[in-house]
Amino acid sequence: MIRVLLADDQLLVRAGFRALLDLQDDLTVVGEADDGEAALRLARELVPDVVLMDIRMPRMDGLEATRRIAEDPALSSVRVVVLTTFELDEYVFEALRSGAAGFLVKDTEPADLLRAIRVAVAGDALLSPGVTRRLIGEFAARSKAPEAAPQGLPDVSVLTEREREVLALVGMGLSNEEIARRLVVSPLTAKTHVSRAMVKVGARDRAQLVVLAYESGLVRPGWLG
């Protein structure tokens, strides 16, 4: 049973998600929070498998709540899926940087929401490669060039040359199967390279590998052309 915590300041939104999730045999809602502080408190108390986290909430926003959950060793098994209105919110890349496993638009199809929850728990790519390329590319292009490397950025020098190559391809939004075709290896070999890279850099999931690929310069952000 996958245990889900809902964090959204709109009661109707939470009620809609709960009604959908409660119909599933393998999903259960274990708690609801109407702001970031409550989301953090309930995450520590309930240790859910997944938190569906709204970005815009009072007292503490979803980005800060996500960051604190990701930084808490006791919550290392918790996956945060950020909910956003894509045309309005420009915080998606920051959400991934903060430790979110991925993101969804609020008007996503119910089947896609259910799949995303299950995929996040499995630790795989939350979005399809095509969507990942489009969204990450757009937000990276809108971002301003950093004045210095972010603090605490993992050192990609611990990776082998092939693992750095694989990390760059993950950052471009390629799936394991696409990476395998690009490198002319088996999908299992590609998956092994991705898994080893995650372990070496201490990434929680594939989404953090995408962020690292951009911030380490393995993938050229929009400000570099």
Short mmCIF file of N, CA and C in Angstrom, two decimals, residues 44-224:
data_model
loop_
_atom_site.label_atom_id
_atom_site.label_comp_id
_atom_site.label_asym_id
_atom_site.label_seq_id
_atom_site.Cartn_x
_atom_site.Cartn_y
_atom_site.Cartn_z
N ARG A 44 6.95 14.34 8.98
CA ARG A 44 7.80 13.79 10.04
C ARG A 44 7.02 12.83 10.93
N GLU A 45 5.75 13.10 11.12
CA GLU A 45 4.94 12.26 12.00
C GLU A 45 4.49 10.97 11.31
N LEU A 46 4.12 11.07 10.03
CA LEU A 46 3.52 9.93 9.33
C LEU A 46 4.50 9.19 8.43
N VAL A 47 5.57 9.86 8.01
CA VAL A 47 6.56 9.30 7.06
C VAL A 47 5.84 8.62 5.90
N PRO A 48 5.11 9.37 5.08
CA PRO A 48 4.40 8.79 3.94
C PRO A 48 5.38 8.38 2.84
N ASP A 49 4.90 7.63 1.88
CA ASP A 49 5.72 7.28 0.73
C ASP A 49 5.84 8.46 -0.24
N VAL A 50 4.74 9.19 -0.39
CA VAL A 50 4.69 10.31 -1.34
C VAL A 50 3.95 11.49 -0.71
N VAL A 51 4.47 12.70 -0.96
CA VAL A 51 3.76 13.92 -0.60
C VAL A 51 3.40 14.64 -1.89
N LEU A 52 2.10 14.87 -2.11
CA LEU A 52 1.67 15.72 -3.22
C LEU A 52 1.68 17.14 -2.69
N MET A 53 2.63 17.95 -3.15
CA MET A 53 2.93 19.25 -2.54
C MET A 53 2.60 20.41 -3.47
N ASP A 54 1.68 21.26 -3.04
CA ASP A 54 1.41 22.49 -3.77
C ASP A 54 2.56 23.47 -3.54
N ILE A 55 2.85 24.32 -4.51
CA ILE A 55 3.92 25.30 -4.33
C ILE A 55 3.45 26.49 -3.51
N ARG A 56 2.32 27.04 -3.87
CA ARG A 56 1.85 28.28 -3.25
C ARG A 56 0.93 27.99 -2.08
N MET A 57 1.49 28.07 -0.88
CA MET A 57 0.73 27.85 0.34
C MET A 57 1.16 28.87 1.39
N PRO A 58 0.28 29.18 2.34
CA PRO A 58 0.63 30.16 3.38
C PRO A 58 1.60 29.59 4.42
N ARG A 59 2.16 30.48 5.24
CA ARG A 59 3.05 30.17 6.37
C ARG A 59 4.40 29.63 5.91
N MET A 60 4.39 28.57 5.12
CA MET A 60 5.62 28.05 4.52
C MET A 60 5.24 27.51 3.15
N ASP A 61 5.92 27.97 2.10
CA ASP A 61 5.53 27.51 0.77
C ASP A 61 6.02 26.09 0.51
N GLY A 62 5.57 25.52 -0.60
CA GLY A 62 5.90 24.15 -0.91
C GLY A 62 7.37 23.92 -1.19
N LEU A 63 8.06 24.94 -1.72
CA LEU A 63 9.48 24.79 -2.00
C LEU A 63 10.28 24.60 -0.72
N GLU A 64 10.00 25.43 0.28
CA GLU A 64 10.72 25.33 1.55
C GLU A 64 10.38 24.03 2.26
N ALA A 65 9.11 23.65 2.22
CA ALA A 65 8.71 22.39 2.85
C ALA A 65 9.40 21.21 2.17
N THR A 66 9.48 21.27 0.85
CA THR A 66 10.17 20.21 0.10
C THR A 66 11.64 20.15 0.48
N ARG A 67 12.27 21.31 0.56
CA ARG A 67 13.69 21.38 0.90
C ARG A 67 13.95 20.76 2.27
N ARG A 68 13.10 21.06 3.23
CA ARG A 68 13.30 20.54 4.58
C ARG A 68 13.05 19.04 4.66
N ILE A 69 12.10 18.56 3.89
CA ILE A 69 11.85 17.12 3.86
C ILE A 69 13.05 16.41 3.25
N ALA A 70 13.59 16.97 2.16
CA ALA A 70 14.73 16.35 1.47
C ALA A 70 15.99 16.35 2.34
N GLU A 71 16.12 17.35 3.21
CA GLU A 71 17.31 17.46 4.05
C GLU A 71 17.24 16.61 5.31
N ASP A 72 16.07 16.08 5.63
CA ASP A 72 15.88 15.31 6.86
C ASP A 72 16.24 13.85 6.62
N PRO A 73 17.30 13.34 7.24
CA PRO A 73 17.69 11.94 7.02
C PRO A 73 16.59 10.96 7.38
N ALA A 74 15.75 11.32 8.34
CA ALA A 74 14.67 10.43 8.75
C ALA A 74 13.59 10.30 7.69
N LEU A 75 13.61 11.22 6.70
CA LEU A 75 12.59 11.22 5.65
C LEU A 75 13.19 10.87 4.29
N SER A 76 14.30 10.15 4.30
CA SER A 76 14.98 9.84 3.04
C SER A 76 14.15 8.98 2.10
N SER A 77 13.17 8.27 2.65
CA SER A 77 12.33 7.42 1.81
C SER A 77 11.12 8.16 1.24
N VAL A 78 10.90 9.39 1.68
CA VAL A 78 9.73 10.16 1.26
C VAL A 78 9.99 10.83 -0.09
N ARG A 79 9.09 10.67 -1.03
CA ARG A 79 9.19 11.31 -2.34
C ARG A 79 8.18 12.44 -2.43
N VAL A 80 8.63 13.61 -2.84
CA VAL A 80 7.75 14.76 -2.98
C VAL A 80 7.46 15.00 -4.45
N VAL A 81 6.18 15.05 -4.78
CA VAL A 81 5.76 15.40 -6.14
C VAL A 81 5.11 16.78 -6.06
N VAL A 82 5.71 17.75 -6.71
CA VAL A 82 5.22 19.13 -6.66
C VAL A 82 4.10 19.33 -7.67
N LEU A 83 3.05 19.98 -7.23
CA LEU A 83 1.91 20.31 -8.08
C LEU A 83 1.98 21.78 -8.45
N THR A 84 1.82 22.09 -9.72
CA THR A 84 1.98 23.46 -10.16
C THR A 84 1.04 23.77 -11.32
N THR A 85 0.79 25.04 -11.55
CA THR A 85 0.11 25.48 -12.76
C THR A 85 1.21 25.99 -13.68
N PHE A 86 1.53 25.20 -14.67
CA PHE A 86 2.75 25.41 -15.46
C PHE A 86 2.85 26.81 -16.05
N GLU A 87 1.75 27.35 -16.57
CA GLU A 87 1.83 28.64 -17.23
C GLU A 87 2.10 29.77 -16.25
N LEU A 88 1.82 29.55 -14.97
CA LEU A 88 1.95 30.63 -13.98
C LEU A 88 3.17 30.46 -13.10
N ASP A 89 3.46 29.26 -12.67
CA ASP A 89 4.57 29.03 -11.75
C ASP A 89 5.88 28.81 -12.49
N GLU A 90 6.91 29.52 -12.07
CA GLU A 90 8.22 29.36 -12.67
C GLU A 90 9.20 28.80 -11.65
N TYR A 91 8.68 27.92 -10.79
CA TYR A 91 9.48 27.39 -9.70
C TYR A 91 9.81 25.91 -9.88
N VAL A 92 9.51 25.37 -11.05
CA VAL A 92 9.68 23.93 -11.22
C VAL A 92 11.13 23.51 -11.06
N PHE A 93 12.05 24.21 -11.72
CA PHE A 93 13.45 23.84 -11.62
C PHE A 93 13.94 23.98 -10.19
N GLU A 94 13.48 25.02 -9.49
CA GLU A 94 13.86 25.21 -8.09
C GLU A 94 13.29 24.09 -7.24
N ALA A 95 12.10 23.61 -7.58
CA ALA A 95 11.51 22.50 -6.83
C ALA A 95 12.37 21.25 -6.97
N LEU A 96 12.83 20.96 -8.18
CA LEU A 96 13.70 19.81 -8.38
C LEU A 96 15.01 19.99 -7.64
N ARG A 97 15.55 21.20 -7.69
CA ARG A 97 16.79 21.49 -6.97
C ARG A 97 16.59 21.30 -5.47
N SER A 98 15.39 21.57 -4.99
CA SER A 98 15.10 21.46 -3.56
C SER A 98 14.92 20.02 -3.11
N GLY A 99 14.77 19.11 -4.06
CA GLY A 99 14.66 17.71 -3.69
C GLY A 99 13.38 17.02 -4.11
N ALA A 100 12.54 17.71 -4.90
CA ALA A 100 11.32 17.06 -5.37
C ALA A 100 11.65 15.94 -6.35
N ALA A 101 10.86 14.88 -6.31
CA ALA A 101 11.06 13.77 -7.23
C ALA A 101 10.58 14.11 -8.63
N GLY A 102 9.76 15.15 -8.74
CA GLY A 102 9.23 15.56 -10.03
C GLY A 102 8.07 16.51 -9.83
N PHE A 103 7.37 16.80 -10.90
CA PHE A 103 6.29 17.77 -10.80
C PHE A 103 5.18 17.43 -11.78
N LEU A 104 3.98 17.89 -11.45
CA LEU A 104 2.81 17.70 -12.28
C LEU A 104 2.01 18.99 -12.34
N VAL A 105 1.32 19.20 -13.45
CA VAL A 105 0.39 20.32 -13.50
C VAL A 105 -0.91 19.86 -12.83
N LYS A 106 -1.60 20.81 -12.22
CA LYS A 106 -2.78 20.44 -11.43
C LYS A 106 -3.92 19.90 -12.28
N ASP A 107 -3.95 20.26 -13.57
CA ASP A 107 -5.05 19.79 -14.41
C ASP A 107 -4.67 18.53 -15.18
N THR A 108 -3.67 17.80 -14.68
CA THR A 108 -3.26 16.56 -15.32
C THR A 108 -4.38 15.54 -15.28
N GLU A 109 -4.36 14.62 -16.22
CA GLU A 109 -5.38 13.58 -16.26
C GLU A 109 -5.26 12.68 -15.03
N PRO A 110 -6.38 12.22 -14.47
CA PRO A 110 -6.34 11.36 -13.28
C PRO A 110 -5.42 10.15 -13.44
N ALA A 111 -5.46 9.51 -14.60
CA ALA A 111 -4.61 8.33 -14.81
C ALA A 111 -3.14 8.70 -14.74
N ASP A 112 -2.79 9.89 -15.24
CA ASP A 112 -1.39 10.33 -15.21
C ASP A 112 -0.95 10.64 -13.78
N LEU A 113 -1.86 11.19 -12.98
CA LEU A 113 -1.54 11.47 -11.58
C LEU A 113 -1.26 10.17 -10.83
N LEU A 114 -2.12 9.19 -11.03
CA LEU A 114 -1.94 7.89 -10.36
C LEU A 114 -0.64 7.23 -10.79
N ARG A 115 -0.35 7.29 -12.08
CA ARG A 115 0.90 6.71 -12.57
C ARG A 115 2.10 7.43 -11.97
N ALA A 116 2.02 8.75 -11.87
CA ALA A 116 3.13 9.55 -11.34
C ALA A 116 3.44 9.17 -9.90
N ILE A 117 2.41 8.95 -9.10
CA ILE A 117 2.61 8.56 -7.70
C ILE A 117 3.35 7.23 -7.64
N ARG A 118 2.90 6.29 -8.44
CA ARG A 118 3.51 4.96 -8.42
C ARG A 118 4.95 5.00 -8.94
N VAL A 119 5.18 5.80 -9.98
CA VAL A 119 6.52 5.91 -10.55
C VAL A 119 7.47 6.58 -9.58
N ALA A 120 6.98 7.61 -8.87
CA ALA A 120 7.82 8.31 -7.90
C ALA A 120 8.28 7.37 -6.81
N VAL A 121 7.40 6.51 -6.35
CA VAL A 121 7.76 5.55 -5.31
C VAL A 121 8.82 4.59 -5.82
N ALA A 122 8.73 4.23 -7.09
CA ALA A 122 9.70 3.30 -7.68
C ALA A 122 11.06 3.95 -7.91
N GLY A 123 11.10 5.29 -7.85
CA GLY A 123 12.36 6.00 -8.03
C GLY A 123 12.76 6.22 -9.47
N ASP A 124 11.82 5.97 -10.39
CA ASP A 124 12.13 6.15 -11.81
C ASP A 124 11.80 7.58 -12.24
N ALA A 125 12.02 7.86 -13.53
CA ALA A 125 11.72 9.19 -14.06
C ALA A 125 10.23 9.45 -13.94
N LEU A 126 9.88 10.58 -13.34
CA LEU A 126 8.47 10.87 -13.10
C LEU A 126 7.74 11.23 -14.38
N LEU A 127 8.41 11.95 -15.27
CA LEU A 127 7.78 12.40 -16.49
C LEU A 127 8.33 11.65 -17.68
N SER A 128 7.56 11.64 -18.74
CA SER A 128 8.06 11.05 -19.97
C SER A 128 9.26 11.85 -20.45
N PRO A 129 10.21 11.21 -21.11
CA PRO A 129 11.42 11.92 -21.56
C PRO A 129 11.11 13.17 -22.38
N GLY A 130 10.09 13.09 -23.26
CA GLY A 130 9.77 14.25 -24.07
C GLY A 130 9.31 15.43 -23.23
N VAL A 131 8.46 15.18 -22.25
CA VAL A 131 7.99 16.24 -21.36
C VAL A 131 9.14 16.77 -20.52
N THR A 132 10.01 15.88 -20.05
CA THR A 132 11.16 16.32 -19.26
C THR A 132 12.03 17.27 -20.06
N ARG A 133 12.33 16.91 -21.31
CA ARG A 133 13.16 17.76 -22.14
C ARG A 133 12.53 19.14 -22.33
N ARG A 134 11.23 19.16 -22.58
CA ARG A 134 10.57 20.43 -22.85
C ARG A 134 10.53 21.33 -21.61
N LEU A 135 10.11 20.76 -20.48
CA LEU A 135 9.96 21.57 -19.27
C LEU A 135 11.30 22.00 -18.68
N ILE A 136 12.22 21.06 -18.53
CA ILE A 136 13.52 21.40 -17.97
C ILE A 136 14.23 22.40 -18.87
N GLY A 137 14.14 22.18 -20.18
CA GLY A 137 14.78 23.09 -21.12
C GLY A 137 14.23 24.50 -21.02
N GLU A 138 12.91 24.61 -20.91
CA GLU A 138 12.30 25.94 -20.84
C GLU A 138 12.65 26.66 -19.55
N PHE A 139 12.61 25.96 -18.44
CA PHE A 139 12.91 26.63 -17.17
C PHE A 139 14.39 26.95 -17.04
N ALA A 140 15.25 26.09 -17.58
CA ALA A 140 16.68 26.39 -17.57
C ALA A 140 16.96 27.62 -18.42
N ALA A 141 16.25 27.73 -19.54
CA ALA A 141 16.46 28.87 -20.42
C ALA A 141 16.02 30.18 -19.76
N ARG A 142 15.00 30.10 -18.91
CA ARG A 142 14.52 31.31 -18.24
C ARG A 142 15.38 31.69 -17.04
N SER A 143 16.14 30.72 -16.54
CA SER A 143 16.93 30.97 -15.33
C SER A 143 18.06 31.95 -15.61
N LYS A 144 18.49 32.63 -14.57
CA LYS A 144 19.64 33.51 -14.67
C LYS A 144 20.91 32.72 -14.36
N ALA A 145 22.00 33.12 -14.96
CA ALA A 145 23.26 32.44 -14.72
C ALA A 145 23.65 32.59 -13.26
N PRO A 146 24.05 31.52 -12.59
CA PRO A 146 24.46 31.62 -11.18
C PRO A 146 25.78 32.36 -11.06
N GLU A 147 25.93 33.13 -9.98
CA GLU A 147 27.19 33.85 -9.76
C GLU A 147 28.29 32.89 -9.33
N ALA A 148 27.92 31.81 -8.69
CA ALA A 148 28.89 30.82 -8.25
C ALA A 148 28.20 29.47 -8.21
N ALA A 149 28.98 28.43 -8.15
CA ALA A 149 28.39 27.09 -8.08
C ALA A 149 27.58 26.95 -6.80
N PRO A 150 26.41 26.33 -6.85
CA PRO A 150 25.58 26.15 -5.67
C PRO A 150 26.34 25.41 -4.57
N GLN A 151 26.09 25.81 -3.33
CA GLN A 151 26.74 25.15 -2.20
C GLN A 151 26.28 23.70 -2.11
N GLY A 152 27.21 22.82 -1.77
CA GLY A 152 26.85 21.43 -1.57
C GLY A 152 26.64 20.65 -2.85
N LEU A 153 27.03 21.20 -4.00
CA LEU A 153 26.86 20.51 -5.26
C LEU A 153 27.76 19.28 -5.31
N PRO A 154 27.22 18.09 -5.59
CA PRO A 154 28.05 16.88 -5.64
C PRO A 154 29.16 17.02 -6.67
N ASP A 155 30.27 16.37 -6.42
CA ASP A 155 31.43 16.43 -7.29
C ASP A 155 31.31 15.35 -8.36
N VAL A 156 31.11 15.77 -9.61
CA VAL A 156 30.94 14.79 -10.67
C VAL A 156 32.26 14.12 -11.05
N SER A 157 33.36 14.58 -10.47
CA SER A 157 34.65 13.95 -10.78
C SER A 157 34.73 12.52 -10.22
N VAL A 158 33.82 12.18 -9.31
CA VAL A 158 33.81 10.81 -8.77
C VAL A 158 33.24 9.83 -9.79
N LEU A 159 32.66 10.35 -10.86
CA LEU A 159 32.06 9.51 -11.87
C LEU A 159 33.09 9.13 -12.93
N THR A 160 32.90 7.96 -13.51
CA THR A 160 33.74 7.57 -14.64
C THR A 160 33.33 8.40 -15.85
N GLU A 161 34.15 8.37 -16.89
CA GLU A 161 33.83 9.11 -18.11
C GLU A 161 32.49 8.65 -18.68
N ARG A 162 32.26 7.35 -18.69
CA ARG A 162 30.99 6.84 -19.20
C ARG A 162 29.82 7.27 -18.33
N GLU A 163 30.01 7.28 -17.00
CA GLU A 163 28.93 7.71 -16.11
C GLU A 163 28.62 9.19 -16.29
N ARG A 164 29.64 10.01 -16.54
CA ARG A 164 29.37 11.43 -16.81
C ARG A 164 28.62 11.59 -18.12
N GLU A 165 28.95 10.77 -19.09
CA GLU A 165 28.23 10.80 -20.36
C GLU A 165 26.77 10.42 -20.16
N VAL A 166 26.56 9.40 -19.35
CA VAL A 166 25.20 8.97 -19.05
C VAL A 166 24.45 10.04 -18.28
N LEU A 167 25.12 10.69 -17.33
CA LEU A 167 24.48 11.76 -16.56
C LEU A 167 24.02 12.89 -17.48
N ALA A 168 24.84 13.25 -18.45
CA ALA A 168 24.47 14.30 -19.39
C ALA A 168 23.23 13.89 -20.19
N LEU A 169 23.16 12.64 -20.58
CA LEU A 169 22.01 12.16 -21.34
C LEU A 169 20.74 12.13 -20.49
N VAL A 170 20.89 11.78 -19.20
CA VAL A 170 19.75 11.85 -18.28
C VAL A 170 19.27 13.30 -18.18
N GLY A 171 20.22 14.24 -18.09
CA GLY A 171 19.87 15.65 -18.01
C GLY A 171 19.14 16.16 -19.23
N MET A 172 19.39 15.53 -20.37
CA MET A 172 18.71 15.90 -21.61
C MET A 172 17.33 15.27 -21.71
N GLY A 173 16.99 14.45 -20.71
CA GLY A 173 15.65 13.86 -20.67
C GLY A 173 15.53 12.52 -21.35
N LEU A 174 16.66 11.86 -21.64
CA LEU A 174 16.59 10.57 -22.31
C LEU A 174 16.24 9.46 -21.31
N SER A 175 15.45 8.51 -21.77
CA SER A 175 15.12 7.33 -20.96
C SER A 175 16.28 6.35 -21.01
N ASN A 176 16.24 5.32 -20.18
CA ASN A 176 17.28 4.30 -20.21
C ASN A 176 17.38 3.64 -21.58
N GLU A 177 16.23 3.40 -22.21
CA GLU A 177 16.24 2.78 -23.53
C GLU A 177 16.88 3.69 -24.56
N GLU A 178 16.60 5.00 -24.49
CA GLU A 178 17.20 5.95 -25.43
C GLU A 178 18.70 6.08 -25.19
N ILE A 179 19.09 6.07 -23.92
CA ILE A 179 20.53 6.11 -23.59
C ILE A 179 21.23 4.88 -24.15
N ALA A 180 20.58 3.74 -24.01
CA ALA A 180 21.17 2.49 -24.51
C ALA A 180 21.39 2.57 -26.02
N ARG A 181 20.40 3.09 -26.73
CA ARG A 181 20.55 3.20 -28.19
C ARG A 181 21.64 4.20 -28.55
N ARG A 182 21.72 5.31 -27.81
CA ARG A 182 22.71 6.34 -28.10
C ARG A 182 24.13 5.79 -27.89
N LEU A 183 24.31 4.99 -26.85
CA LEU A 183 25.64 4.49 -26.50
C LEU A 183 25.92 3.10 -27.06
N VAL A 184 24.92 2.55 -27.73
CA VAL A 184 25.03 1.20 -28.30
C VAL A 184 25.38 0.18 -27.21
N VAL A 185 24.58 0.18 -26.16
CA VAL A 185 24.69 -0.80 -25.08
C VAL A 185 23.30 -1.33 -24.80
N SER A 186 23.20 -2.31 -23.93
CA SER A 186 21.89 -2.86 -23.58
C SER A 186 21.18 -1.93 -22.61
N PRO A 187 19.84 -1.96 -22.58
CA PRO A 187 19.10 -1.15 -21.61
C PRO A 187 19.51 -1.45 -20.17
N LEU A 188 19.83 -2.73 -19.88
CA LEU A 188 20.25 -3.09 -18.53
C LEU A 188 21.57 -2.41 -18.18
N THR A 189 22.49 -2.34 -19.14
CA THR A 189 23.77 -1.67 -18.90
C THR A 189 23.54 -0.18 -18.67
N ALA A 190 22.66 0.42 -19.45
CA ALA A 190 22.36 1.84 -19.27
C ALA A 190 21.76 2.09 -17.90
N LYS A 191 20.84 1.23 -17.49
CA LYS A 191 20.22 1.36 -16.17
C LYS A 191 21.26 1.23 -15.07
N THR A 192 22.21 0.31 -15.25
CA THR A 192 23.26 0.12 -14.26
C THR A 192 24.12 1.37 -14.13
N HIS A 193 24.47 1.99 -15.26
CA HIS A 193 25.26 3.22 -15.22
C HIS A 193 24.51 4.33 -14.49
N VAL A 194 23.21 4.45 -14.77
CA VAL A 194 22.40 5.48 -14.11
C VAL A 194 22.35 5.22 -12.61
N SER A 195 22.14 3.98 -12.22
CA SER A 195 22.06 3.63 -10.80
C SER A 195 23.37 3.90 -10.08
N ARG A 196 24.49 3.56 -10.71
CA ARG A 196 25.79 3.80 -10.09
C ARG A 196 26.06 5.30 -9.95
N ALA A 197 25.68 6.07 -10.95
CA ALA A 197 25.86 7.52 -10.87
C ALA A 197 25.05 8.10 -9.72
N MET A 198 23.82 7.62 -9.54
CA MET A 198 22.97 8.09 -8.45
C MET A 198 23.62 7.82 -7.10
N VAL A 199 24.18 6.62 -6.95
CA VAL A 199 24.81 6.25 -5.68
C VAL A 199 26.04 7.11 -5.42
N LYS A 200 26.87 7.29 -6.43
CA LYS A 200 28.12 8.01 -6.26
C LYS A 200 27.92 9.49 -5.89
N VAL A 201 26.90 10.12 -6.48
CA VAL A 201 26.68 11.55 -6.20
C VAL A 201 25.65 11.76 -5.10
N GLY A 202 25.07 10.67 -4.58
CA GLY A 202 24.11 10.78 -3.49
C GLY A 202 22.77 11.35 -3.91
N ALA A 203 22.37 11.10 -5.14
CA ALA A 203 21.08 11.60 -5.63
C ALA A 203 19.94 10.75 -5.08
N ARG A 204 18.87 11.40 -4.67
CA ARG A 204 17.70 10.68 -4.16
C ARG A 204 16.98 9.95 -5.27
N ASP A 205 16.97 10.54 -6.45
CA ASP A 205 16.21 9.97 -7.56
C ASP A 205 16.71 10.56 -8.88
N ARG A 206 16.09 10.16 -9.95
CA ARG A 206 16.51 10.58 -11.28
C ARG A 206 16.34 12.09 -11.49
N ALA A 207 15.33 12.67 -10.87
CA ALA A 207 15.10 14.11 -11.02
C ALA A 207 16.31 14.90 -10.54
N GLN A 208 16.93 14.47 -9.45
CA GLN A 208 18.10 15.19 -8.95
C GLN A 208 19.30 15.02 -9.89
N LEU A 209 19.35 13.92 -10.61
CA LEU A 209 20.41 13.77 -11.62
C LEU A 209 20.24 14.81 -12.72
N VAL A 210 18.99 15.11 -13.08
CA VAL A 210 18.74 16.14 -14.09
C VAL A 210 19.28 17.48 -13.62
N VAL A 211 18.97 17.84 -12.39
CA VAL A 211 19.45 19.11 -11.83
C VAL A 211 20.97 19.14 -11.81
N LEU A 212 21.59 18.06 -11.36
CA LEU A 212 23.05 18.01 -11.28
C LEU A 212 23.68 18.14 -12.67
N ALA A 213 23.07 17.55 -13.66
CA ALA A 213 23.61 17.63 -15.02
C ALA A 213 23.67 19.07 -15.49
N TYR A 214 22.66 19.87 -15.14
CA TYR A 214 22.65 21.29 -15.52
C TYR A 214 23.64 22.09 -14.68
N GLU A 215 23.60 21.88 -13.37
CA GLU A 215 24.38 22.74 -12.48
C GLU A 215 25.88 22.42 -12.54
N SER A 216 26.23 21.23 -12.97
CA SER A 216 27.64 20.87 -13.09
C SER A 216 28.21 21.24 -14.45
N GLY A 217 27.33 21.67 -15.36
CA GLY A 217 27.79 22.07 -16.68
C GLY A 217 27.84 20.94 -17.70
N LEU A 218 27.44 19.73 -17.31
CA LEU A 218 27.43 18.62 -18.26
C LEU A 218 26.39 18.83 -19.35
N VAL A 219 25.31 19.54 -19.00
CA VAL A 219 24.31 19.96 -19.97
C VAL A 219 24.34 21.48 -20.00
N ARG A 220 24.37 22.07 -21.15
CA ARG A 220 24.49 23.52 -21.27
C ARG A 220 23.16 24.19 -20.99
N PRO A 221 23.06 24.99 -19.93
CA PRO A 221 21.82 25.72 -19.62
C PRO A 221 21.52 26.76 -20.69
N GLY A 222 20.31 27.28 -20.63
CA GLY A 222 19.87 28.24 -21.64
C GLY A 222 20.72 29.50 -21.71
N TRP A 223 21.28 29.92 -20.57
CA TRP A 223 22.04 31.18 -20.59
C TRP A 223 23.39 31.05 -21.31
N LEU A 224 23.80 29.81 -21.63
CA LEU A 224 25.04 29.63 -22.37
C LEU A 224 24.78 29.46 -23.86
#
